[in-house]
Amino acid sequence: MKKLTAVLALCATSLLAACDKSDDAAKTAAQPQPAATKVVVGLDDNFPPMGFRDDKNELVGFDIDLAREAAKRLGLQVEFKPIDWSAKEAELSGKRVDALWNGLTITEERKKNIAFTAPYMENHQIIIVAANSSIQDKAGLAGHVVGAQEGSSAVDAIKKEANIADALKALRTFGDNVTALVDLSAGRLDAVVVDEVVGRYLVAKRPTEYRVLNDNFGVESYGVGVRKDDTALLQKLDATLADMKKDGTAGRIANQWFGADIIK
């Protein structure tokens, strides 16, 4: 009888302890979670002039300045984290970064996994060739080797125009656009398809070496990408970017990098 009483007492104690733990867990869940104090921005650190490393190996660029200003207004510390741009969606969904902010093109395919802010800039996918190239337009790419950044919207833009893509000798992808242009200079590529804001910035540094075709692969828009369930951050970024456009701050930053207000 004593043994039975002891067992019952032990069970009761265990049950009460479990209830206390459940109550504690419920109370913890009910308490408001502390607000985020930092946002981690994922970027390609070789994507001038949007985000890249200067002579001092410091991260600089248009999107860097834009993100810093937005974070300042939101009272957030901002950390810039270079990532493999071809794995950007995995970095975001895996919560290794909180936002993708580096000339990220808004596409219907990406919208399946990424929530975007309103567009802040328009862009084209331009075609760069050697200055002495015989290629004059997209049709002239037939039978040639074309390069683009892996995981970029340039690849999607080329493949979207099946008649052009199917006529290429080869489409080669690179970790970044700078490397692709090195191969163009070396004659290993016949053309490079790249974001206009990046391509024209790089071409301007070597105007006698490269030429930009009048033809392009269409218009697209840049936006900041966050996780689909991070609605609070998305709303804050949207409101802040709208304010920065309205008060002229975004335009001022654009002028510093592009010599013109190209904010959308």
mmCIF file of N, CA, C and O in Angstrom, residues 94-187:
data_model
loop_
_atom_site.group_PDB
_atom_site.id
_atom_site.type_symbol
_atom_site.label_atom_id
_atom_site.label_comp_id
_atom_site.label_asym_id
_atom_site.label_seq_id
_atom_site.Cartn_x
_atom_site.Cartn_y
_atom_site.Cartn_z
ATOM 1 N N GLY A 94 16.821 30.053 -45.807
ATOM 2 C CA GLY A 94 17.532 29.445 -44.690
ATOM 3 C C GLY A 94 17.831 30.417 -43.563
ATOM 4 O O GLY A 94 18.490 30.056 -42.590
ATOM 5 N N LYS A 95 17.371 31.659 -43.704
ATOM 6 C CA LYS A 95 17.498 32.710 -42.695
ATOM 7 C C LYS A 95 18.953 33.077 -42.388
ATOM 8 O O LYS A 95 19.275 33.556 -41.306
ATOM 9 N N ARG A 96 19.823 32.844 -43.375
ATOM 10 C CA ARG A 96 21.207 33.302 -43.225
ATOM 11 C C ARG A 96 21.323 34.778 -43.603
ATOM 12 O O ARG A 96 22.286 35.446 -43.227
ATOM 13 N N VAL A 97 20.336 35.265 -44.360
ATOM 14 C CA VAL A 97 20.199 36.699 -44.627
ATOM 15 C C VAL A 97 18.726 37.049 -44.472
ATOM 16 O O VAL A 97 17.851 36.175 -44.560
ATOM 17 N N ASP A 98 18.455 38.331 -44.241
ATOM 18 C CA ASP A 98 17.071 38.787 -44.055
ATOM 19 C C ASP A 98 16.510 39.457 -45.299
ATOM 20 O O ASP A 98 15.294 39.575 -45.446
ATOM 21 N N ALA A 99 17.408 39.933 -46.163
ATOM 22 C CA ALA A 99 16.967 40.632 -47.372
ATOM 23 C C ALA A 99 17.991 40.433 -48.477
ATOM 24 O O ALA A 99 19.186 40.251 -48.216
ATOM 25 N N LEU A 100 17.515 40.461 -49.712
ATOM 26 C CA LEU A 100 18.369 40.444 -50.899
ATOM 27 C C LEU A 100 18.256 41.831 -51.511
ATOM 28 O O LEU A 100 17.178 42.221 -51.956
ATOM 29 N N TRP A 101 19.370 42.549 -51.498
ATOM 30 C CA TRP A 101 19.322 43.948 -51.935
ATOM 31 C C TRP A 101 20.575 44.236 -52.746
ATOM 32 O O TRP A 101 21.573 44.703 -52.231
ATOM 33 N N ASN A 102 20.534 43.950 -54.037
ATOM 34 C CA ASN A 102 21.722 44.119 -54.858
ATOM 35 C C ASN A 102 21.364 43.983 -56.334
ATOM 36 O O ASN A 102 21.787 43.045 -56.996
ATOM 37 N N GLY A 103 20.554 44.921 -56.827
ATOM 38 C CA GLY A 103 20.128 44.831 -58.214
ATOM 39 C C GLY A 103 19.343 43.565 -58.471
ATOM 40 O O GLY A 103 19.568 42.874 -59.466
ATOM 41 N N LEU A 104 18.405 43.252 -57.585
ATOM 42 C CA LEU A 104 17.596 42.030 -57.701
ATOM 43 C C LEU A 104 16.381 42.297 -58.592
ATOM 44 O O LEU A 104 15.506 43.092 -58.255
ATOM 45 N N THR A 105 16.342 41.617 -59.725
ATOM 46 C CA THR A 105 15.244 41.808 -60.676
ATOM 47 C C THR A 105 13.977 41.103 -60.202
ATOM 48 O O THR A 105 14.021 39.952 -59.761
ATOM 49 N N ILE A 106 12.867 41.803 -60.300
ATOM 50 C CA ILE A 106 11.563 41.231 -59.939
ATOM 51 C C ILE A 106 11.061 40.400 -61.118
ATOM 52 O O ILE A 106 10.863 40.928 -62.213
ATOM 53 N N THR A 107 10.878 39.113 -60.910
ATOM 54 C CA THR A 107 10.331 38.228 -61.947
ATOM 55 C C THR A 107 9.191 37.408 -61.357
ATOM 56 O O THR A 107 9.120 37.209 -60.134
ATOM 57 N N GLU A 108 8.317 36.927 -62.218
ATOM 58 C CA GLU A 108 7.195 36.109 -61.764
ATOM 59 C C GLU A 108 7.690 34.820 -61.120
ATOM 60 O O GLU A 108 7.111 34.334 -60.140
ATOM 61 N N GLU A 109 8.765 34.248 -61.651
ATOM 62 C CA GLU A 109 9.325 33.021 -61.095
ATOM 63 C C GLU A 109 9.857 33.254 -59.681
ATOM 64 O O GLU A 109 9.611 32.459 -58.764
ATOM 65 N N ARG A 110 10.560 34.362 -59.494
ATOM 66 C CA ARG A 110 11.105 34.659 -58.169
ATOM 67 C C ARG A 110 10.022 35.001 -57.164
ATOM 68 O O ARG A 110 10.173 34.774 -55.958
ATOM 69 N N LYS A 111 8.917 35.551 -57.634
ATOM 70 C CA LYS A 111 7.812 35.908 -56.741
ATOM 71 C C LYS A 111 7.213 34.684 -56.048
ATOM 72 O O LYS A 111 6.538 34.813 -55.025
ATOM 73 N N LYS A 112 7.464 33.503 -56.578
ATOM 74 C CA LYS A 112 6.950 32.278 -55.968
ATOM 75 C C LYS A 112 7.606 32.026 -54.609
ATOM 76 O O LYS A 112 7.016 31.411 -53.733
ATOM 77 N N ASN A 113 8.830 32.492 -54.452
ATOM 78 C CA ASN A 113 9.583 32.222 -53.234
ATOM 79 C C ASN A 113 10.051 33.473 -52.488
ATOM 80 O O ASN A 113 10.542 33.365 -51.363
ATOM 81 N N ILE A 114 9.910 34.633 -53.116
ATOM 82 C CA ILE A 114 10.408 35.881 -52.533
ATOM 83 C C ILE A 114 9.301 36.933 -52.529
ATOM 84 O O ILE A 114 8.558 37.053 -53.496
ATOM 85 N N ALA A 115 9.213 37.683 -51.443
ATOM 86 C CA ALA A 115 8.306 38.837 -51.394
ATOM 87 C C ALA A 115 9.113 40.083 -51.744
ATOM 88 O O ALA A 115 10.186 40.305 -51.176
ATOM 89 N N PHE A 116 8.627 40.871 -52.691
ATOM 90 C CA PHE A 116 9.361 42.044 -53.167
ATOM 91 C C PHE A 116 8.720 43.354 -52.704
ATOM 92 O O PHE A 116 7.500 43.458 -52.599
ATOM 93 N N THR A 117 9.578 44.338 -52.487
ATOM 94 C CA THR A 117 9.091 45.698 -52.283
ATOM 95 C C THR A 117 8.616 46.234 -53.628
ATOM 96 O O THR A 117 8.807 45.600 -54.668
ATOM 97 N N ALA A 118 8.022 47.418 -53.607
ATOM 98 C CA ALA A 118 7.694 48.085 -54.863
ATOM 99 C C ALA A 118 9.006 48.360 -55.602
ATOM 100 O O ALA A 118 10.047 48.560 -54.977
ATOM 101 N N PRO A 119 8.988 48.357 -56.936
ATOM 102 C CA PRO A 119 10.224 48.618 -57.699
ATOM 103 C C PRO A 119 10.815 49.983 -57.364
ATOM 104 O O PRO A 119 10.090 50.942 -57.118
ATOM 105 N N TYR A 120 12.137 50.058 -57.334
ATOM 106 C CA TYR A 120 12.794 51.346 -57.095
ATOM 107 C C TYR A 120 13.671 51.767 -58.266
ATOM 108 O O TYR A 120 14.176 52.891 -58.275
ATOM 109 N N MET A 121 13.850 50.891 -59.252
ATOM 110 C CA MET A 121 14.669 51.250 -60.403
ATOM 111 C C MET A 121 14.342 50.353 -61.593
ATOM 112 O O MET A 121 14.036 49.168 -61.418
ATOM 113 N N GLU A 122 14.397 50.943 -62.798
ATOM 114 C CA GLU A 122 14.219 50.155 -64.023
ATOM 115 C C GLU A 122 15.576 49.780 -64.597
ATOM 116 O O GLU A 122 16.571 50.468 -64.386
ATOM 117 N N ASN A 123 15.589 48.666 -65.299
ATOM 118 C CA ASN A 123 16.847 48.158 -65.832
ATOM 119 C C ASN A 123 16.579 47.451 -67.159
ATOM 120 O O ASN A 123 15.459 47.038 -67.446
ATOM 121 N N HIS A 124 17.603 47.351 -67.981
ATOM 122 C CA HIS A 124 17.538 46.555 -69.214
ATOM 123 C C HIS A 124 18.628 45.498 -69.157
ATOM 124 O O HIS A 124 19.631 45.660 -68.466
ATOM 125 N N GLN A 125 18.430 44.413 -69.894
ATOM 126 C CA GLN A 125 19.491 43.431 -70.080
ATOM 127 C C GLN A 125 20.179 43.776 -71.402
ATOM 128 O O GLN A 125 19.648 43.511 -72.477
ATOM 129 N N ILE A 126 21.343 44.401 -71.300
ATOM 130 C CA ILE A 126 22.028 44.862 -72.500
ATOM 131 C C ILE A 126 23.035 43.835 -73.009
ATOM 132 O O ILE A 126 23.391 42.882 -72.291
ATOM 133 N N ILE A 127 23.499 44.046 -74.232
ATOM 134 C CA ILE A 127 24.453 43.139 -74.868
ATOM 135 C C ILE A 127 25.752 43.902 -75.097
ATOM 136 O O ILE A 127 25.771 44.942 -75.762
ATOM 137 N N ILE A 128 26.836 43.381 -74.534
ATOM 138 C CA ILE A 128 28.155 43.991 -74.697
ATOM 139 C C ILE A 128 29.005 43.096 -75.591
ATOM 140 O O ILE A 128 29.063 41.884 -75.389
ATOM 141 N N VAL A 129 29.647 43.713 -76.543
ATOM 142 C CA VAL A 129 30.553 42.989 -77.441
ATOM 143 C C VAL A 129 31.878 43.730 -77.490
ATOM 144 O O VAL A 129 31.999 44.856 -76.991
ATOM 145 N N ALA A 130 32.880 43.113 -78.103
ATOM 146 C CA ALA A 130 34.161 43.794 -78.287
ATOM 147 C C ALA A 130 33.960 44.955 -79.250
ATOM 148 O O ALA A 130 33.082 44.918 -80.127
ATOM 149 N N ALA A 131 34.751 45.989 -79.099
ATOM 150 C CA ALA A 131 34.597 47.195 -79.914
ATOM 151 C C ALA A 131 34.664 46.905 -81.409
ATOM 152 O O ALA A 131 33.969 47.545 -82.205
ATOM 153 N N ASN A 132 35.467 45.920 -81.793
ATOM 154 C CA ASN A 132 35.625 45.603 -83.218
ATOM 155 C C ASN A 132 34.767 44.431 -83.676
ATOM 156 O O ASN A 132 34.961 43.889 -84.758
ATOM 157 N N SER A 133 33.789 44.038 -82.850
ATOM 158 C CA SER A 133 32.935 42.897 -83.198
ATOM 159 C C SER A 133 32.026 43.209 -84.388
ATOM 160 O O SER A 133 31.594 44.354 -84.578
ATOM 161 N N SER A 134 31.716 42.177 -85.166
ATOM 162 C CA SER A 134 30.804 42.331 -86.305
ATOM 163 C C SER A 134 29.339 42.192 -85.885
ATOM 164 O O SER A 134 28.436 42.447 -86.673
ATOM 165 N N ILE A 135 29.101 41.788 -84.630
ATOM 166 C CA ILE A 135 27.737 41.591 -84.135
ATOM 167 C C ILE A 135 27.060 42.955 -83.948
ATOM 168 O O ILE A 135 27.608 43.846 -83.298
ATOM 169 N N GLN A 136 25.855 43.099 -84.510
ATOM 170 C CA GLN A 136 25.147 44.378 -84.460
ATOM 171 C C GLN A 136 23.819 44.327 -83.705
ATOM 172 O O GLN A 136 23.302 45.357 -83.298
ATOM 173 N N ASP A 137 23.263 43.125 -83.539
ATOM 174 C CA ASP A 137 21.975 43.005 -82.858
ATOM 175 C C ASP A 137 21.807 41.595 -82.292
ATOM 176 O O ASP A 137 22.716 40.761 -82.413
ATOM 177 N N LYS A 138 20.652 41.339 -81.673
ATOM 178 C CA LYS A 138 20.415 40.023 -81.070
ATOM 179 C C LYS A 138 20.497 38.901 -82.100
ATOM 180 O O LYS A 138 21.052 37.829 -81.811
ATOM 181 N N ALA A 139 19.940 39.139 -83.274
ATOM 182 C CA ALA A 139 19.969 38.109 -84.318
ATOM 183 C C ALA A 139 21.401 37.739 -84.680
ATOM 184 O O ALA A 139 21.704 36.584 -85.031
ATOM 185 N N GLY A 140 22.305 38.703 -84.550
ATOM 186 C CA GLY A 140 23.708 38.471 -84.877
ATOM 187 C C GLY A 140 24.436 37.590 -83.881
ATOM 188 O O GLY A 140 25.598 37.212 -84.108
ATOM 189 N N LEU A 141 23.789 37.252 -82.775
ATOM 190 C CA LEU A 141 24.402 36.367 -81.784
ATOM 191 C C LEU A 141 24.388 34.908 -82.230
ATOM 192 O O LEU A 141 25.079 34.069 -81.639
ATOM 193 N N ALA A 142 23.618 34.608 -83.254
ATOM 194 C CA ALA A 142 23.516 33.230 -83.749
ATOM 195 C C ALA A 142 24.895 32.677 -84.083
ATOM 196 O O ALA A 142 25.706 33.336 -84.735
ATOM 197 N N GLY A 143 25.156 31.467 -83.592
ATOM 198 C CA GLY A 143 26.424 30.808 -83.869
ATOM 199 C C GLY A 143 27.578 31.293 -83.016
ATOM 200 O O GLY A 143 28.728 30.891 -83.230
ATOM 201 N N HIS A 144 27.289 32.160 -82.023
ATOM 202 C CA HIS A 144 28.353 32.708 -81.175
ATOM 203 C C HIS A 144 28.221 32.234 -79.728
ATOM 204 O O HIS A 144 27.169 31.739 -79.304
ATOM 205 N N VAL A 145 29.296 32.427 -78.967
ATOM 206 C CA VAL A 145 29.329 32.053 -77.552
ATOM 207 C C VAL A 145 29.013 33.286 -76.712
ATOM 208 O O VAL A 145 29.698 34.307 -76.816
ATOM 209 N N VAL A 146 27.981 33.175 -75.892
ATOM 210 C CA VAL A 146 27.504 34.305 -75.084
ATOM 211 C C VAL A 146 27.663 33.974 -73.609
ATOM 212 O O VAL A 146 27.419 32.841 -73.180
ATOM 213 N N GLY A 147 28.059 34.971 -72.817
ATOM 214 C CA GLY A 147 28.226 34.781 -71.382
ATOM 215 C C GLY A 147 27.237 35.593 -70.571
ATOM 216 O O GLY A 147 26.737 36.624 -71.026
ATOM 217 N N ALA A 148 26.949 35.128 -69.360
ATOM 218 C CA ALA A 148 26.066 35.830 -68.430
ATOM 219 C C ALA A 148 26.356 35.330 -67.027
ATOM 220 O O ALA A 148 26.953 34.265 -66.844
ATOM 221 N N GLN A 149 25.922 36.082 -66.026
ATOM 222 C CA GLN A 149 26.141 35.681 -64.642
ATOM 223 C C GLN A 149 25.183 34.559 -64.263
ATOM 224 O O GLN A 149 23.975 34.625 -64.519
ATOM 225 N N GLU A 150 25.722 33.530 -63.635
ATOM 226 C CA GLU A 150 24.905 32.401 -63.200
ATOM 227 C C GLU A 150 23.845 32.859 -62.196
ATOM 228 O O GLU A 150 24.107 33.634 -61.289
ATOM 229 N N GLY A 151 22.618 32.378 -62.383
ATOM 230 C CA GLY A 151 21.537 32.720 -61.475
ATOM 231 C C GLY A 151 20.980 34.115 -61.658
ATOM 232 O O GLY A 151 20.158 34.564 -60.864
ATOM 233 N N SER A 152 21.411 34.819 -62.711
ATOM 234 C CA SER A 152 20.939 36.189 -62.945
ATOM 235 C C SER A 152 19.725 36.195 -63.867
ATOM 236 O O SER A 152 19.437 35.221 -64.558
ATOM 237 N N SER A 153 19.044 37.341 -63.893
ATOM 238 C CA SER A 153 17.898 37.476 -64.791
ATOM 239 C C SER A 153 18.344 37.576 -66.245
ATOM 240 O O SER A 153 17.529 37.430 -67.154
ATOM 241 N N ALA A 154 19.646 37.814 -66.472
ATOM 242 C CA ALA A 154 20.163 37.835 -67.843
ATOM 243 C C ALA A 154 19.992 36.467 -68.487
ATOM 244 O O ALA A 154 19.609 36.348 -69.656
ATOM 245 N N VAL A 155 20.272 35.418 -67.714
ATOM 246 C CA VAL A 155 20.104 34.048 -68.225
ATOM 247 C C VAL A 155 18.639 33.802 -68.566
ATOM 248 O O VAL A 155 18.315 33.254 -69.622
ATOM 249 N N ASP A 156 17.747 34.229 -67.663
ATOM 250 C CA ASP A 156 16.304 34.051 -67.908
ATOM 251 C C ASP A 156 15.857 34.826 -69.138
ATOM 252 O O ASP A 156 15.047 34.337 -69.934
ATOM 253 N N ALA A 157 16.377 36.047 -69.296
ATOM 254 C CA ALA A 157 15.983 36.887 -70.434
ATOM 255 C C ALA A 157 16.404 36.263 -71.758
ATOM 256 O O ALA A 157 15.658 36.297 -72.746
ATOM 257 N N ILE A 158 17.601 35.684 -71.785
ATOM 258 C CA ILE A 158 18.079 35.036 -73.009
ATOM 259 C C ILE A 158 17.220 33.816 -73.330
ATOM 260 O O ILE A 158 16.758 33.638 -74.466
ATOM 261 N N LYS A 159 16.994 32.978 -72.331
ATOM 262 C CA LYS A 159 16.233 31.741 -72.554
ATOM 263 C C LYS A 159 14.780 32.032 -72.913
ATOM 264 O O LYS A 159 14.129 31.231 -73.590
ATOM 265 N N LYS A 160 14.279 33.168 -72.459
ATOM 266 C CA LYS A 160 12.892 33.536 -72.764
ATOM 267 C C LYS A 160 12.688 33.735 -74.256
ATOM 268 O O LYS A 160 11.605 33.480 -74.790
ATOM 269 N N GLU A 161 13.737 34.216 -74.925
ATOM 270 C CA GLU A 161 13.659 34.392 -76.380
ATOM 271 C C GLU A 161 14.267 33.149 -77.032
ATOM 272 O O GLU A 161 15.436 33.127 -77.431
ATOM 273 N N ALA A 162 13.448 32.105 -77.108
ATOM 274 C CA ALA A 162 13.916 30.783 -77.539
ATOM 275 C C ALA A 162 14.586 30.793 -78.907
ATOM 276 O O ALA A 162 15.557 30.065 -79.134
ATOM 277 N N ASN A 163 14.076 31.608 -79.819
ATOM 278 C CA ASN A 163 14.671 31.636 -81.161
ATOM 279 C C ASN A 163 16.117 32.134 -81.123
ATOM 280 O O ASN A 163 16.959 31.684 -81.910
ATOM 281 N N ILE A 164 16.410 33.051 -80.199
ATOM 282 C CA ILE A 164 17.777 33.553 -80.037
ATOM 283 C C ILE A 164 18.631 32.533 -79.275
ATOM 284 O O ILE A 164 19.750 32.207 -79.689
ATOM 285 N N ALA A 165 18.083 32.022 -78.164
ATOM 286 C CA ALA A 165 18.825 31.082 -77.326
ATOM 287 C C ALA A 165 19.204 29.817 -78.089
ATOM 288 O O ALA A 165 20.325 29.316 -77.978
ATOM 289 N N ASP A 166 18.265 29.294 -78.870
ATOM 290 C CA ASP A 166 18.517 28.053 -79.611
ATOM 291 C C ASP A 166 19.557 28.228 -80.713
ATOM 292 O O ASP A 166 20.188 27.252 -81.143
ATOM 293 N N ALA A 167 19.737 29.467 -81.165
ATOM 294 C CA ALA A 167 20.678 29.717 -82.263
ATOM 295 C C ALA A 167 22.105 29.961 -81.764
ATOM 296 O O ALA A 167 23.044 30.015 -82.570
ATOM 297 N N LEU A 168 22.293 30.091 -80.436
ATOM 298 C CA LEU A 168 23.622 30.335 -79.897
ATOM 299 C C LEU A 168 24.506 29.095 -80.049
ATOM 300 O O LEU A 168 24.030 27.965 -79.977
ATOM 301 N N LYS A 169 25.786 29.327 -80.205
ATOM 302 C CA LYS A 169 26.721 28.198 -80.190
ATOM 303 C C LYS A 169 26.811 27.645 -78.779
ATOM 304 O O LYS A 169 26.850 26.428 -78.562
ATOM 305 N N ALA A 170 26.827 28.549 -77.795
ATOM 306 C CA ALA A 170 26.851 28.142 -76.388
ATOM 307 C C ALA A 170 26.490 29.326 -75.510
ATOM 308 O O ALA A 170 26.738 30.482 -75.868
ATOM 309 N N LEU A 171 25.883 29.030 -74.348
ATOM 310 C CA LEU A 171 25.621 30.037 -73.328
ATOM 311 C C LEU A 171 26.414 29.623 -72.097
ATOM 312 O O LEU A 171 26.138 28.581 -71.494
ATOM 313 N N ARG A 172 27.403 30.416 -71.746
ATOM 314 C CA ARG A 172 28.254 30.091 -70.610
ATOM 315 C C ARG A 172 27.952 31.023 -69.439
ATOM 316 O O ARG A 172 27.760 32.217 -69.641
ATOM 317 N N THR A 173 27.920 30.472 -68.241
ATOM 318 C CA THR A 173 27.616 31.278 -67.065
ATOM 319 C C THR A 173 28.849 31.424 -66.176
ATOM 320 O O THR A 173 29.714 30.558 -66.132
ATOM 321 N N PHE A 174 28.884 32.554 -65.449
ATOM 322 C CA PHE A 174 30.027 32.911 -64.624
ATOM 323 C C PHE A 174 29.556 33.326 -63.233
ATOM 324 O O PHE A 174 28.402 33.705 -63.048
ATOM 325 N N GLY A 175 30.480 33.280 -62.295
ATOM 326 C CA GLY A 175 30.141 33.690 -60.935
ATOM 327 C C GLY A 175 29.798 35.154 -60.825
ATOM 328 O O GLY A 175 29.013 35.555 -59.968
ATOM 329 N N ASP A 176 30.381 35.974 -61.701
ATOM 330 C CA ASP A 176 30.073 37.404 -61.702
ATOM 331 C C ASP A 176 30.312 37.976 -63.094
ATOM 332 O O ASP A 176 30.946 37.337 -63.946
ATOM 333 N N ASN A 177 29.810 39.182 -63.312
ATOM 334 C CA ASN A 177 29.900 39.817 -64.634
ATOM 335 C C ASN A 177 31.311 40.272 -64.975
ATOM 336 O O ASN A 177 31.689 40.302 -66.148
ATOM 337 N N VAL A 178 32.080 40.643 -63.975
ATOM 338 C CA VAL A 178 33.448 41.093 -64.225
ATOM 339 C C VAL A 178 34.259 39.963 -64.870
ATOM 340 O O VAL A 178 35.005 40.183 -65.824
ATOM 341 N N THR A 179 34.107 38.759 -64.353
ATOM 342 C CA THR A 179 34.816 37.603 -64.916
ATOM 343 C C THR A 179 34.359 37.330 -66.347
ATOM 344 O O THR A 179 35.171 36.987 -67.217
ATOM 345 N N ALA A 180 33.062 37.489 -66.591
ATOM 346 C CA ALA A 180 32.544 37.283 -67.949
ATOM 347 C C ALA A 180 33.172 38.276 -68.921
ATOM 348 O O ALA A 180 33.544 37.911 -70.047
ATOM 349 N N LEU A 181 33.319 39.518 -68.503
ATOM 350 C CA LEU A 181 33.918 40.530 -69.369
ATOM 351 C C LEU A 181 35.408 40.277 -69.605
ATOM 352 O O LEU A 181 35.937 40.595 -70.675
ATOM 353 N N VAL A 182 36.067 39.676 -68.632
ATOM 354 C CA VAL A 182 37.466 39.289 -68.821
ATOM 355 C C VAL A 182 37.566 38.258 -69.944
ATOM 356 O O VAL A 182 38.444 38.328 -70.804
ATOM 357 N N ASP A 183 36.631 37.310 -69.955
ATOM 358 C CA ASP A 183 36.613 36.292 -71.016
ATOM 359 C C ASP A 183 36.251 36.908 -72.360
ATOM 360 O O ASP A 183 36.725 36.447 -73.405
ATOM 361 N N LEU A 184 35.420 37.951 -72.346
ATOM 362 C CA LEU A 184 35.096 38.655 -73.591
ATOM 363 C C LEU A 184 36.356 39.330 -74.139
ATOM 364 O O LEU A 184 36.651 39.238 -75.341
ATOM 365 N N SER A 185 37.107 39.960 -73.268
ATOM 366 C CA SER A 185 38.343 40.625 -73.683
ATOM 367 C C SER A 185 39.365 39.625 -74.222
ATOM 368 O O SER A 185 40.132 39.934 -75.144
ATOM 369 N N ALA A 186 39.361 38.418 -73.647
ATOM 370 C CA ALA A 186 40.329 37.393 -74.044
ATOM 371 C C ALA A 186 39.897 36.626 -75.295
ATOM 372 O O ALA A 186 40.640 35.783 -75.785
ATOM 373 N N GLY A 187 38.682 36.927 -75.775
ATOM 374 C CA GLY A 187 38.213 36.255 -76.979
ATOM 375 C C GLY A 187 37.566 34.902 -76.740
ATOM 376 O O GLY A 187 37.232 34.184 -77.690
#
